[in-house]
Short mmCIF file of the N, C-alpha and C atoms (twelve columns), coordinates in Angstrom:
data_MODEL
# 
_entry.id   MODEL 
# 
loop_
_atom_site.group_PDB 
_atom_site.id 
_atom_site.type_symbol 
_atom_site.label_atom_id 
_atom_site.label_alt_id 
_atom_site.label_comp_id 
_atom_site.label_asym_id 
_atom_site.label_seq_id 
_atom_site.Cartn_x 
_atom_site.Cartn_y 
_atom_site.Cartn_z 
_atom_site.pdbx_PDB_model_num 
ATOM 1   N N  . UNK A 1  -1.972  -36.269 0.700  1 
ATOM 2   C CA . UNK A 1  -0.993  -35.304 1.182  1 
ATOM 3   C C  . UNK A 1  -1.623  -34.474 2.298  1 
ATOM 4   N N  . UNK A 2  -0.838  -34.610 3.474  1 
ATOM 5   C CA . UNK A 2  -1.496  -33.816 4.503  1 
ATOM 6   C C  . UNK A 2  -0.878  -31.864 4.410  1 
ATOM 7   N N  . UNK A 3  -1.679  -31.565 4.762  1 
ATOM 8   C CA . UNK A 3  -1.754  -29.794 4.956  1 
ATOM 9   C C  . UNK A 3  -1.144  -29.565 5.928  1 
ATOM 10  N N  . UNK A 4  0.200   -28.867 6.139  1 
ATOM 11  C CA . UNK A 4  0.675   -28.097 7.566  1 
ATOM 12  C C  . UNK A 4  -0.160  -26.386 7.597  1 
ATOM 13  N N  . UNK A 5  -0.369  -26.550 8.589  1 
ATOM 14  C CA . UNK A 5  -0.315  -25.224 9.269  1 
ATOM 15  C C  . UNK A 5  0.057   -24.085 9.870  1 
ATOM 16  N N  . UNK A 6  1.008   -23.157 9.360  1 
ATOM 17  C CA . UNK A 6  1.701   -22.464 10.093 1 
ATOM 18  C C  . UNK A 6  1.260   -21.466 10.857 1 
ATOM 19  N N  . UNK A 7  2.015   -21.404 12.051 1 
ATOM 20  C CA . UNK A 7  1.780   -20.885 13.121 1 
ATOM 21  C C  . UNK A 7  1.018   -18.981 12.771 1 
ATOM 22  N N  . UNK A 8  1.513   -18.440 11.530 1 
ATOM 23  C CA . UNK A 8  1.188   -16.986 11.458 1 
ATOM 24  C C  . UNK A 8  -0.297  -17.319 10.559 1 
ATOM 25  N N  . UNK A 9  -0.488  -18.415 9.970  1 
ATOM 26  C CA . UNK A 9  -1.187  -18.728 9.329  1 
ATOM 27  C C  . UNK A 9  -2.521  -19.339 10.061 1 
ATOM 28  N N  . UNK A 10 -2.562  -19.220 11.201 1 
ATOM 29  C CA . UNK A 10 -3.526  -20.252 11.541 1 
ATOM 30  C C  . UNK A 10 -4.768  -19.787 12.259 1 
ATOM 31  N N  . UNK A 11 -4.911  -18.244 12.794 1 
ATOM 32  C CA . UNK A 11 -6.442  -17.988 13.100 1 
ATOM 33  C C  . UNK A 11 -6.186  -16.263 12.895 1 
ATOM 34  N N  . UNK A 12 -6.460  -15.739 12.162 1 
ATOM 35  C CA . UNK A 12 -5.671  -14.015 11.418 1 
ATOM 36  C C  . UNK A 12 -7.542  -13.558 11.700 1 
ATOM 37  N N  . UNK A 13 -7.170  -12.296 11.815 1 
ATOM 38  C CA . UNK A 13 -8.905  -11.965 11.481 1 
ATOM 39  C C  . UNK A 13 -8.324  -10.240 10.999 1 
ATOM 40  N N  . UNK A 14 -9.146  -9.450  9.660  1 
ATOM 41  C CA . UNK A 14 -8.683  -8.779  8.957  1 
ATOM 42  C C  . UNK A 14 -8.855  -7.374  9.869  1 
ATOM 43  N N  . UNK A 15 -8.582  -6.023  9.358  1 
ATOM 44  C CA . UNK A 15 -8.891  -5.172  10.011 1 
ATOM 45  C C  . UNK A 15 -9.862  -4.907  10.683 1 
ATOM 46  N N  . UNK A 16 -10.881 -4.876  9.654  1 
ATOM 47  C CA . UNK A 16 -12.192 -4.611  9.958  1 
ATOM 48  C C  . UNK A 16 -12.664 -5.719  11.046 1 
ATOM 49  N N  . UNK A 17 -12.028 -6.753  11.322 1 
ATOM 50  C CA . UNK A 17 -12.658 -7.634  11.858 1 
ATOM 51  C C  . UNK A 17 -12.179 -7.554  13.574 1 
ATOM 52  N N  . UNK A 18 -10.948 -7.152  13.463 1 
ATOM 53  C CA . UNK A 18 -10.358 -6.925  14.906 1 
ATOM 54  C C  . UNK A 18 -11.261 -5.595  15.076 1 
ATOM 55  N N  . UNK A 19 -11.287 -4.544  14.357 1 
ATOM 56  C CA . UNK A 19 -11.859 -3.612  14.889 1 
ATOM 57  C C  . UNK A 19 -13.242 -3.188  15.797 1 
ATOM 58  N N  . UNK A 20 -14.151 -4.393  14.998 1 
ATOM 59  C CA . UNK A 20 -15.102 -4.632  15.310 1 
ATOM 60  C C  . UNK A 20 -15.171 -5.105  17.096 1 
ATOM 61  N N  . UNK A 21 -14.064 -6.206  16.833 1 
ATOM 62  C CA . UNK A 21 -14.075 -7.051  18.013 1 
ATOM 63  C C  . UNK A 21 -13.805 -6.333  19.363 1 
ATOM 64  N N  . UNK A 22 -12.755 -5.104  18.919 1 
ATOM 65  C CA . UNK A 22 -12.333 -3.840  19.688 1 
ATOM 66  C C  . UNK A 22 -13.147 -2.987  20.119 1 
ATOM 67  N N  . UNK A 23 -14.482 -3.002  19.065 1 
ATOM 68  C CA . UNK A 23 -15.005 -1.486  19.620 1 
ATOM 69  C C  . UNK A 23 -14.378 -0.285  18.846 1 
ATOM 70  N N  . UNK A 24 -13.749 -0.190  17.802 1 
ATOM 71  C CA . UNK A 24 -12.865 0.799   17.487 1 
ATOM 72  C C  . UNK A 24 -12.948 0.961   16.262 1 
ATOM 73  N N  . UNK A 25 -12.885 2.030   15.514 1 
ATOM 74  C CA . UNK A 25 -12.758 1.765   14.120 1 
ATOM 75  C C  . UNK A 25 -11.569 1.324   13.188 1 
ATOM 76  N N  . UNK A 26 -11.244 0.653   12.206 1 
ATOM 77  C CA . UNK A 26 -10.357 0.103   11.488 1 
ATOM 78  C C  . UNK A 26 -9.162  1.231   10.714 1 
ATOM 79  N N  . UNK A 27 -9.433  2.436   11.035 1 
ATOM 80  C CA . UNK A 27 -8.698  3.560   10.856 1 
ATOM 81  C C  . UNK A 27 -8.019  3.548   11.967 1 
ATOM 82  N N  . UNK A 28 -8.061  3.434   13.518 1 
ATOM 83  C CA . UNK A 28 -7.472  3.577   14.197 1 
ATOM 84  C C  . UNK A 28 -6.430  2.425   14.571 1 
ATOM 85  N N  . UNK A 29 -6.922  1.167   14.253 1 
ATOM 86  C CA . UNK A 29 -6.323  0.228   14.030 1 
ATOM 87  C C  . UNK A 29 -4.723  1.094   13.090 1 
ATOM 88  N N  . UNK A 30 -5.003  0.639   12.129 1 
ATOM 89  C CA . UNK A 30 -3.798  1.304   10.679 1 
ATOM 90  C C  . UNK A 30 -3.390  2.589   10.949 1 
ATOM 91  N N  . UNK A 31 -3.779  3.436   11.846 1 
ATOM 92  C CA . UNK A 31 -3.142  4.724   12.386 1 
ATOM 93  C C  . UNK A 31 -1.902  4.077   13.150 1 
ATOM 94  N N  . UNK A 32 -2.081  3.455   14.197 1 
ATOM 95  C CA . UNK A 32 -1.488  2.811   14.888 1 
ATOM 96  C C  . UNK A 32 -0.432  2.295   14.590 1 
ATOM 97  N N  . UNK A 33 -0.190  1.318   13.679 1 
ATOM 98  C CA . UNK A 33 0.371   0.591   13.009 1 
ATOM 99  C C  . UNK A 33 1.398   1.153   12.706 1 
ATOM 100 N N  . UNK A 34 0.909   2.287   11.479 1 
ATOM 101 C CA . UNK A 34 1.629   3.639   10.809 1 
ATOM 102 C C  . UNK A 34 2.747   4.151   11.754 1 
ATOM 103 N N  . UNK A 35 1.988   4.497   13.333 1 
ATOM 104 C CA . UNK A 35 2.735   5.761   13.854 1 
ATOM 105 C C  . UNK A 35 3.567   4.870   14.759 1 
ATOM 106 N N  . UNK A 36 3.455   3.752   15.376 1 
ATOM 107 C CA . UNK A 36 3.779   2.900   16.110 1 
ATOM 108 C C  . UNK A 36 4.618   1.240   15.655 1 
ATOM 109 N N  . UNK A 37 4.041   0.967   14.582 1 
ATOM 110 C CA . UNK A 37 3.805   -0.185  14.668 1 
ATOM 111 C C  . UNK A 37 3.078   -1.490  15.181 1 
ATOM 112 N N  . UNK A 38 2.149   -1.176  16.107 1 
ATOM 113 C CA . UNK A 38 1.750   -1.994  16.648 1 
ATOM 114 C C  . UNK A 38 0.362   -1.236  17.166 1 
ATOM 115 N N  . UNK A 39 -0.470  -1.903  18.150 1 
ATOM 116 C CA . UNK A 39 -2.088  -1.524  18.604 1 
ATOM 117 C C  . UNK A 39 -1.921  -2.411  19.691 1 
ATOM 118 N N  . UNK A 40 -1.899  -1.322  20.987 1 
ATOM 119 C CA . UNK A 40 -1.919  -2.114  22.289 1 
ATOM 120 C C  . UNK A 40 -0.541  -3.678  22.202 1 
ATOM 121 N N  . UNK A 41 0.499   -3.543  21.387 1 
ATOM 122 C CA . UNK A 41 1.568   -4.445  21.605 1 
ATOM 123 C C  . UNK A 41 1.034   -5.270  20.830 1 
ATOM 124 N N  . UNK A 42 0.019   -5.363  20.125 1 
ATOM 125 C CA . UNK A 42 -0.304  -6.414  18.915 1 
ATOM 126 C C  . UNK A 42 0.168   -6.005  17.717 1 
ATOM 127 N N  . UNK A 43 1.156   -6.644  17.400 1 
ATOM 128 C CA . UNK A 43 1.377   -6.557  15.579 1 
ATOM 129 C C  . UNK A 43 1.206   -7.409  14.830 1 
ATOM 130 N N  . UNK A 44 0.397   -6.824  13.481 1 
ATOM 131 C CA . UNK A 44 -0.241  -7.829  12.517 1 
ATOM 132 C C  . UNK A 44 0.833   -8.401  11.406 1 
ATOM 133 N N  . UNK A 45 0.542   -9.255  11.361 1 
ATOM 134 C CA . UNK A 45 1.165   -9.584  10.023 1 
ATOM 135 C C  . UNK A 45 0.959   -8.941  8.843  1 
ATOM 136 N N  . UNK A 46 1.793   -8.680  7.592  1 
ATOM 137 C CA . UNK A 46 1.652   -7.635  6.804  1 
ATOM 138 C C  . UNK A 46 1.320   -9.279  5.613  1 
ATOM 139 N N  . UNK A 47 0.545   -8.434  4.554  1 
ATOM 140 C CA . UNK A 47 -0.204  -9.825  3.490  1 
ATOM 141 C C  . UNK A 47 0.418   -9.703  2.646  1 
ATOM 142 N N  . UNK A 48 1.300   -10.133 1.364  1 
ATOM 143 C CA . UNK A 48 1.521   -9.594  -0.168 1 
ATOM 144 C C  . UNK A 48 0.264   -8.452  -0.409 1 
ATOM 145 N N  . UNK A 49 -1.026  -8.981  -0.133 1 
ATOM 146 C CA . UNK A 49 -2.027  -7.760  -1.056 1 
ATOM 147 C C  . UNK A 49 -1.640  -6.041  -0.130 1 
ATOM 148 N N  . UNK A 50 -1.006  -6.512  0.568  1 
ATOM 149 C CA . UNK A 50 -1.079  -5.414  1.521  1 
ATOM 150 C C  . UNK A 50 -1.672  -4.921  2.615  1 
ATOM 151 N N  . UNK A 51 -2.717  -6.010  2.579  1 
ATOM 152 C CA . UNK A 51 -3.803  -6.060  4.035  1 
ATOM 153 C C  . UNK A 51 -2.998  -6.415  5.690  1 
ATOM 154 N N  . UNK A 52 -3.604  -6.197  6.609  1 
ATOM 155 C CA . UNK A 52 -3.079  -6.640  7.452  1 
ATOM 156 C C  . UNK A 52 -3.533  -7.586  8.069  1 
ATOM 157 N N  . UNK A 53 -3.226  -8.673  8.907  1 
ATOM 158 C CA . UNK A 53 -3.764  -10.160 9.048  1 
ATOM 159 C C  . UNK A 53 -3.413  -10.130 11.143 1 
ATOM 160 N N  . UNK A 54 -4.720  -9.891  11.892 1 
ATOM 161 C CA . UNK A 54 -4.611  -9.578  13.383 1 
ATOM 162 C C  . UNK A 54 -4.383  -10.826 13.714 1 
ATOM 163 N N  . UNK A 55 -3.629  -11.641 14.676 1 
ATOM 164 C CA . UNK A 55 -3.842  -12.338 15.239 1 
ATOM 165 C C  . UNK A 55 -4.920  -12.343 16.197 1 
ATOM 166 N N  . UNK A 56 -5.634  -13.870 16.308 1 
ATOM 167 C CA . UNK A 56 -6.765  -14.123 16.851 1 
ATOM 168 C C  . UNK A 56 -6.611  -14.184 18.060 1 
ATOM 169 N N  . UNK A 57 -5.937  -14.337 18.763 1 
ATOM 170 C CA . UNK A 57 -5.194  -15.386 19.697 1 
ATOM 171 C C  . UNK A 57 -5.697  -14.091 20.929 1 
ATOM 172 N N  . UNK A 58 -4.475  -12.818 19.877 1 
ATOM 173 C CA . UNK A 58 -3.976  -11.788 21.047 1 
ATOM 174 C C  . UNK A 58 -5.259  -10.533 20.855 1 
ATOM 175 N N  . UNK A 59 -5.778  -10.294 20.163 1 
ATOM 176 C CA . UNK A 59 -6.942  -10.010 20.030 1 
ATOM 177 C C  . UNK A 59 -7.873  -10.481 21.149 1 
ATOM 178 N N  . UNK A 60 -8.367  -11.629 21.135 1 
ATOM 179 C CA . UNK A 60 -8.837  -12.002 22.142 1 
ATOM 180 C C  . UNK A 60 -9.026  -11.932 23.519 1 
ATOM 181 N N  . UNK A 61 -7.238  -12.022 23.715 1 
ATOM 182 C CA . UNK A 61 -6.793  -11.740 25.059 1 
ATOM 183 C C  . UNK A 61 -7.258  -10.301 25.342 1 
ATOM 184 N N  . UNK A 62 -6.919  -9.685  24.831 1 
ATOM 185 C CA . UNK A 62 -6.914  -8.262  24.775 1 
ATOM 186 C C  . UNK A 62 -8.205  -7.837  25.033 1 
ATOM 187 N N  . UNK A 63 -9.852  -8.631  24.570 1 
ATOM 188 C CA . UNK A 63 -10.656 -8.092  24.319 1 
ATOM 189 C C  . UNK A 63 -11.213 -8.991  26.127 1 
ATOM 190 N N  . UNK A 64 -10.370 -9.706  26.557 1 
ATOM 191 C CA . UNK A 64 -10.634 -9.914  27.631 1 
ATOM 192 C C  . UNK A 64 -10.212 -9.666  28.912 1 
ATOM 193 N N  . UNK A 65 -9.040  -8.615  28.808 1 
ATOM 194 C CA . UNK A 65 -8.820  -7.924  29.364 1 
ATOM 195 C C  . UNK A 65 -7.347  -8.126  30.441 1 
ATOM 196 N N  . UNK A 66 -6.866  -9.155  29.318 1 
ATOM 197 C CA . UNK A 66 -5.293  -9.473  29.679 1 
ATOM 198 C C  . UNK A 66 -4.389  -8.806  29.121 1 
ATOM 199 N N  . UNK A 67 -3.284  -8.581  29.249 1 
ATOM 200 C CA . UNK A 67 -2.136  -7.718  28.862 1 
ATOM 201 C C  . UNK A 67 -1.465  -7.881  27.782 1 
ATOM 202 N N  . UNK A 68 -1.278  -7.274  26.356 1 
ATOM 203 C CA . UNK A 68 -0.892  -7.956  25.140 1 
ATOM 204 C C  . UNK A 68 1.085   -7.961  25.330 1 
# 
């Protein structure tokens, strides 16, 4: 049986992990979120546990200095 992959499912990196990648702390991340919804036009996916799940993709972009 082959495995699909879905598209929200397929490269997530957790708070702490975008934050890192940002330069920023993971509070400001979830401030964001809170007051906005979003961090620089990136919105995460929300988890059942309640965590939030960054896309890799736009993260990236972002940390390279393209427009989210």
């Amino acid at each position: 049986m082959q495995t699909q992959i879905t598209p929200s499912a397929a490269r997530t990196l957790s708070t702490e992990q975008a934050a890192a990648a940002l330069h920023i702390k993971p509070q400001t991340l979830r401030a964001a979120v809170c007051r906005a919804g979003h961090y620089a036009g990136i919105r995460p996916h929300k988890l059942p546990s309640r965590f939030l799940a960054w896309p890799a993709e736009a993260i990236e972009r972002l940390t390279a200095g393209e427009v989210a």
